[in-house]
């Protein structure tokens, strides 16, 4: 079940948690304003997507901020101009604050076909990046869109991503990284879009096949966290600090629906973790590692390995 979250730019004591709400046979985008400081949650539904033919779950959701707005992305079904047996085409679209395909509907790269993975991140230079999976010539490719005030461009790259992989992305020192699961095994990798480099995270060998992924920085941007579901069925995490990835550790041991996404928001000294359990959104809180934990994890950690 789709889920995406971001710290509110209006009130930093709350997170905006996006999800799909089903009304009869139509899915629309809904928003939960979740307190990250012990306050009361507020729920607002129908974020301008009623009647926009949002592709039903398991379509993923992604949210980020660039060009002055918080933007949610997913897959929408756009009616075809020419009548056919399949009257709609699925395209990667901005779903909030307004519904709009990120490229011409006829553009090949904007059409994910049967794939549902979506990731998005934004940079301080007012550029946004939206990533998806698409089969091209019999090979599953990672497609990365770059969006700014002047243009929308896309590039497909074969990074040996698994067809079942989910995606997550974040801007690291000005460079967008996209995280995915490699088709050669359980390990998680990341692709630096601008540098064109792909790296393996050697501490993620216990990741569950097809796990949802989520990434965030600590509030001071010194630690990069990657969350995923491991083979024992719990939410685990690893972090990148001073050039090394930490050994895997348990992050959330509460029950989680098998198809649940994971969403993260960093606030003060905590990482707020959102996921689905029994059809309800659960809010858990993780502490940031202290200096002792960082020291131990650095000794036991590993550098990322270049993809082969």
mmCIF file with all atom_site columns, C-alpha atoms in Angstrom, residues 152-249:
data_model
loop_
_atom_site.group_PDB
_atom_site.id
_atom_site.type_symbol
_atom_site.label_atom_id
_atom_site.label_alt_id
_atom_site.label_comp_id
_atom_site.label_asym_id
_atom_site.label_entity_id
_atom_site.label_seq_id
_atom_site.pdbx_PDB_ins_code
_atom_site.Cartn_x
_atom_site.Cartn_y
_atom_site.Cartn_z
_atom_site.occupancy
_atom_site.B_iso_or_equiv
_atom_site.pdbx_formal_charge
_atom_site.auth_seq_id
_atom_site.auth_comp_id
_atom_site.auth_asym_id
_atom_site.auth_atom_id
_atom_site.pdbx_PDB_model_num
ATOM 1  C CA . UNK A 1 152 ? 11.816 18.500  -18.692 1.00 0.00 ? 152 UNK A CA 1
ATOM 2  C CA . UNK A 1 153 ? 14.308 15.878  -19.839 1.00 0.00 ? 153 UNK A CA 1
ATOM 3  C CA . UNK A 1 154 ? 14.600 12.137  -19.323 1.00 0.00 ? 154 UNK A CA 1
ATOM 4  C CA . UNK A 1 155 ? 17.199 9.421   -19.657 1.00 0.00 ? 155 UNK A CA 1
ATOM 5  C CA . UNK A 1 156 ? 16.882 5.649   -19.438 1.00 0.00 ? 156 UNK A CA 1
ATOM 6  C CA . UNK A 1 157 ? 19.796 3.629   -18.075 1.00 0.00 ? 157 UNK A CA 1
ATOM 7  C CA . UNK A 1 158 ? 20.366 -0.085  -17.555 1.00 0.00 ? 158 UNK A CA 1
ATOM 8  C CA . UNK A 1 159 ? 21.573 -0.433  -13.956 1.00 0.00 ? 159 UNK A CA 1
ATOM 9  C CA . UNK A 1 160 ? 20.615 -4.152  -13.712 1.00 0.00 ? 160 UNK A CA 1
ATOM 10 C CA . UNK A 1 161 ? 17.595 -3.255  -11.599 1.00 0.00 ? 161 UNK A CA 1
ATOM 11 C CA . UNK A 1 162 ? 15.267 -6.106  -10.655 1.00 0.00 ? 162 UNK A CA 1
ATOM 12 C CA . UNK A 1 163 ? 11.812 -6.083  -12.222 1.00 0.00 ? 163 UNK A CA 1
ATOM 13 C CA . UNK A 1 164 ? 10.307 -6.407  -8.723  1.00 0.00 ? 164 UNK A CA 1
ATOM 14 C CA . UNK A 1 165 ? 12.360 -3.540  -7.274  1.00 0.00 ? 165 UNK A CA 1
ATOM 15 C CA . UNK A 1 166 ? 10.896 -0.542  -5.528  1.00 0.00 ? 166 UNK A CA 1
ATOM 16 C CA . UNK A 1 167 ? 12.631 2.849   -5.631  1.00 0.00 ? 167 UNK A CA 1
ATOM 17 C CA . UNK A 1 168 ? 13.626 5.650   -3.277  1.00 0.00 ? 168 UNK A CA 1
ATOM 18 C CA . UNK A 1 169 ? 15.661 8.772   -3.972  1.00 0.00 ? 169 UNK A CA 1
ATOM 19 C CA . UNK A 1 170 ? 17.346 11.681  -2.224  1.00 0.00 ? 170 UNK A CA 1
ATOM 20 C CA . UNK A 1 171 ? 19.750 14.494  -3.099  1.00 0.00 ? 171 UNK A CA 1
ATOM 21 C CA . UNK A 1 172 ? 23.211 13.890  -1.590  1.00 0.00 ? 172 UNK A CA 1
ATOM 22 C CA . UNK A 1 173 ? 25.572 16.869  -1.709  1.00 0.00 ? 173 UNK A CA 1
ATOM 23 C CA . UNK A 1 174 ? 23.762 18.228  -4.740  1.00 0.00 ? 174 UNK A CA 1
ATOM 24 C CA . UNK A 1 175 ? 23.606 14.895  -6.556  1.00 0.00 ? 175 UNK A CA 1
ATOM 25 C CA . UNK A 1 176 ? 20.425 12.785  -6.799  1.00 0.00 ? 176 UNK A CA 1
ATOM 26 C CA . UNK A 1 177 ? 20.816 9.169   -5.730  1.00 0.00 ? 177 UNK A CA 1
ATOM 27 C CA . UNK A 1 178 ? 18.204 6.544   -6.640  1.00 0.00 ? 178 UNK A CA 1
ATOM 28 C CA . UNK A 1 179 ? 18.065 3.388   -4.508  1.00 0.00 ? 179 UNK A CA 1
ATOM 29 C CA . UNK A 1 180 ? 16.903 0.049   -5.923  1.00 0.00 ? 180 UNK A CA 1
ATOM 30 C CA . UNK A 1 181 ? 17.239 -3.725  -5.627  1.00 0.00 ? 181 UNK A CA 1
ATOM 31 C CA . UNK A 1 182 ? 19.585 -5.449  -8.032  1.00 0.00 ? 182 UNK A CA 1
ATOM 32 C CA . UNK A 1 183 ? 18.351 -8.376  -10.117 1.00 0.00 ? 183 UNK A CA 1
ATOM 33 C CA . UNK A 1 184 ? 21.426 -10.448 -9.211  1.00 0.00 ? 184 UNK A CA 1
ATOM 34 C CA . UNK A 1 185 ? 20.341 -10.862 -5.584  1.00 0.00 ? 185 UNK A CA 1
ATOM 35 C CA . UNK A 1 186 ? 18.961 -9.276  -2.442  1.00 0.00 ? 186 UNK A CA 1
ATOM 36 C CA . UNK A 1 187 ? 21.420 -6.409  -2.182  1.00 0.00 ? 187 UNK A CA 1
ATOM 37 C CA . UNK A 1 188 ? 20.363 -2.800  -2.442  1.00 0.00 ? 188 UNK A CA 1
ATOM 38 C CA . UNK A 1 189 ? 22.196 -0.417  -4.750  1.00 0.00 ? 189 UNK A CA 1
ATOM 39 C CA . UNK A 1 190 ? 22.105 3.278   -5.534  1.00 0.00 ? 190 UNK A CA 1
ATOM 40 C CA . UNK A 1 191 ? 22.631 5.143   -8.794  1.00 0.00 ? 191 UNK A CA 1
ATOM 41 C CA . UNK A 1 192 ? 24.077 8.654   -8.895  1.00 0.00 ? 192 UNK A CA 1
ATOM 42 C CA . UNK A 1 193 ? 22.058 10.232  -11.708 1.00 0.00 ? 193 UNK A CA 1
ATOM 43 C CA . UNK A 1 194 ? 24.453 13.085  -12.498 1.00 0.00 ? 194 UNK A CA 1
ATOM 44 C CA . UNK A 1 195 ? 27.678 11.094  -12.236 1.00 0.00 ? 195 UNK A CA 1
ATOM 45 C CA . UNK A 1 196 ? 26.226 8.016   -13.911 1.00 0.00 ? 196 UNK A CA 1
ATOM 46 C CA . UNK A 1 197 ? 27.754 5.795   -11.219 1.00 0.00 ? 197 UNK A CA 1
ATOM 47 C CA . UNK A 1 198 ? 26.118 2.797   -9.542  1.00 0.00 ? 198 UNK A CA 1
ATOM 48 C CA . UNK A 1 199 ? 27.190 1.378   -6.175  1.00 0.00 ? 199 UNK A CA 1
ATOM 49 C CA . UNK A 1 200 ? 26.324 -1.664  -4.066  1.00 0.00 ? 200 UNK A CA 1
ATOM 50 C CA . UNK A 1 201 ? 25.526 -1.320  -0.353  1.00 0.00 ? 201 UNK A CA 1
ATOM 51 C CA . UNK A 1 202 ? 27.298 -4.356  1.138   1.00 0.00 ? 202 UNK A CA 1
ATOM 52 C CA . UNK A 1 203 ? 25.366 -4.381  4.425   1.00 0.00 ? 203 UNK A CA 1
ATOM 53 C CA . UNK A 1 204 ? 21.962 -5.043  2.802   1.00 0.00 ? 204 UNK A CA 1
ATOM 54 C CA . UNK A 1 205 ? 22.257 -8.734  1.944   1.00 0.00 ? 205 UNK A CA 1
ATOM 55 C CA . UNK A 1 206 ? 19.284 -9.572  4.192   1.00 0.00 ? 206 UNK A CA 1
ATOM 56 C CA . UNK A 1 207 ? 16.852 -7.306  2.317   1.00 0.00 ? 207 UNK A CA 1
ATOM 57 C CA . UNK A 1 208 ? 13.565 -8.974  1.416   1.00 0.00 ? 208 UNK A CA 1
ATOM 58 C CA . UNK A 1 209 ? 12.881 -9.543  -2.263  1.00 0.00 ? 209 UNK A CA 1
ATOM 59 C CA . UNK A 1 210 ? 10.771 -6.644  -3.543  1.00 0.00 ? 210 UNK A CA 1
ATOM 60 C CA . UNK A 1 211 ? 11.038 -4.645  -0.334  1.00 0.00 ? 211 UNK A CA 1
ATOM 61 C CA . UNK A 1 212 ? 9.794  -1.088  -0.241  1.00 0.00 ? 212 UNK A CA 1
ATOM 62 C CA . UNK A 1 213 ? 12.573 1.455   0.334   1.00 0.00 ? 213 UNK A CA 1
ATOM 63 C CA . UNK A 1 214 ? 12.757 4.796   2.126   1.00 0.00 ? 214 UNK A CA 1
ATOM 64 C CA . UNK A 1 215 ? 15.623 7.253   2.643   1.00 0.00 ? 215 UNK A CA 1
ATOM 65 C CA . UNK A 1 216 ? 16.166 10.387  4.680   1.00 0.00 ? 216 UNK A CA 1
ATOM 66 C CA . UNK A 1 217 ? 18.930 12.470  6.203   1.00 0.00 ? 217 UNK A CA 1
ATOM 67 C CA . UNK A 1 218 ? 19.348 13.263  9.868   1.00 0.00 ? 218 UNK A CA 1
ATOM 68 C CA . UNK A 1 219 ? 18.235 16.869  10.541  1.00 0.00 ? 219 UNK A CA 1
ATOM 69 C CA . UNK A 1 220 ? 21.855 18.083  10.335  1.00 0.00 ? 220 UNK A CA 1
ATOM 70 C CA . UNK A 1 221 ? 22.441 16.139  7.071   1.00 0.00 ? 221 UNK A CA 1
ATOM 71 C CA . UNK A 1 222 ? 25.386 14.244  8.576   1.00 0.00 ? 222 UNK A CA 1
ATOM 72 C CA . UNK A 1 223 ? 23.822 10.757  8.434   1.00 0.00 ? 223 UNK A CA 1
ATOM 73 C CA . UNK A 1 224 ? 21.934 9.200   5.520   1.00 0.00 ? 224 UNK A CA 1
ATOM 74 C CA . UNK A 1 225 ? 19.421 6.514   6.553   1.00 0.00 ? 225 UNK A CA 1
ATOM 75 C CA . UNK A 1 226 ? 18.084 3.737   4.327   1.00 0.00 ? 226 UNK A CA 1
ATOM 76 C CA . UNK A 1 227 ? 15.082 1.738   5.596   1.00 0.00 ? 227 UNK A CA 1
ATOM 77 C CA . UNK A 1 228 ? 13.786 -1.514  4.119   1.00 0.00 ? 228 UNK A CA 1
ATOM 78 C CA . UNK A 1 229 ? 12.082 -4.749  5.096   1.00 0.00 ? 229 UNK A CA 1
ATOM 79 C CA . UNK A 1 230 ? 14.420 -7.657  5.747   1.00 0.00 ? 230 UNK A CA 1
ATOM 80 C CA . UNK A 1 231 ? 13.968 -11.387 5.313   1.00 0.00 ? 231 UNK A CA 1
ATOM 81 C CA . UNK A 1 232 ? 12.674 -11.822 8.873   1.00 0.00 ? 232 UNK A CA 1
ATOM 82 C CA . UNK A 1 233 ? 9.763  -9.504  8.057   1.00 0.00 ? 233 UNK A CA 1
ATOM 83 C CA . UNK A 1 234 ? 10.775 -6.487  10.152  1.00 0.00 ? 234 UNK A CA 1
ATOM 84 C CA . UNK A 1 235 ? 11.742 -2.979  9.098   1.00 0.00 ? 235 UNK A CA 1
ATOM 85 C CA . UNK A 1 236 ? 15.529 -2.693  9.219   1.00 0.00 ? 236 UNK A CA 1
ATOM 86 C CA . UNK A 1 237 ? 17.885 0.178   8.548   1.00 0.00 ? 237 UNK A CA 1
ATOM 87 C CA . UNK A 1 238 ? 21.458 0.943   7.633   1.00 0.00 ? 238 UNK A CA 1
ATOM 88 C CA . UNK A 1 239 ? 23.089 4.356   7.599   1.00 0.00 ? 239 UNK A CA 1
ATOM 89 C CA . UNK A 1 240 ? 25.902 6.095   5.753   1.00 0.00 ? 240 UNK A CA 1
ATOM 90 C CA . UNK A 1 241 ? 28.215 8.125   7.974   1.00 0.00 ? 241 UNK A CA 1
ATOM 91 C CA . UNK A 1 242 ? 31.754 9.282   7.233   1.00 0.00 ? 242 UNK A CA 1
ATOM 92 C CA . UNK A 1 243 ? 31.880 7.197   4.077   1.00 0.00 ? 243 UNK A CA 1
ATOM 93 C CA . UNK A 1 244 ? 30.802 3.844   5.540   1.00 0.00 ? 244 UNK A CA 1
ATOM 94 C CA . UNK A 1 245 ? 27.503 1.975   5.635   1.00 0.00 ? 245 UNK A CA 1
ATOM 95 C CA . UNK A 1 246 ? 26.618 0.576   9.059   1.00 0.00 ? 246 UNK A CA 1
ATOM 96 C CA . UNK A 1 247 ? 25.670 -3.048  9.697   1.00 0.00 ? 247 UNK A CA 1
ATOM 97 C CA . UNK A 1 248 ? 21.922 -3.691  9.472   1.00 0.00 ? 248 UNK A CA 1
ATOM 98 C CA . UNK A 1 249 ? 19.892 -3.086  12.631  1.00 0.00 ? 249 UNK A CA 1
#
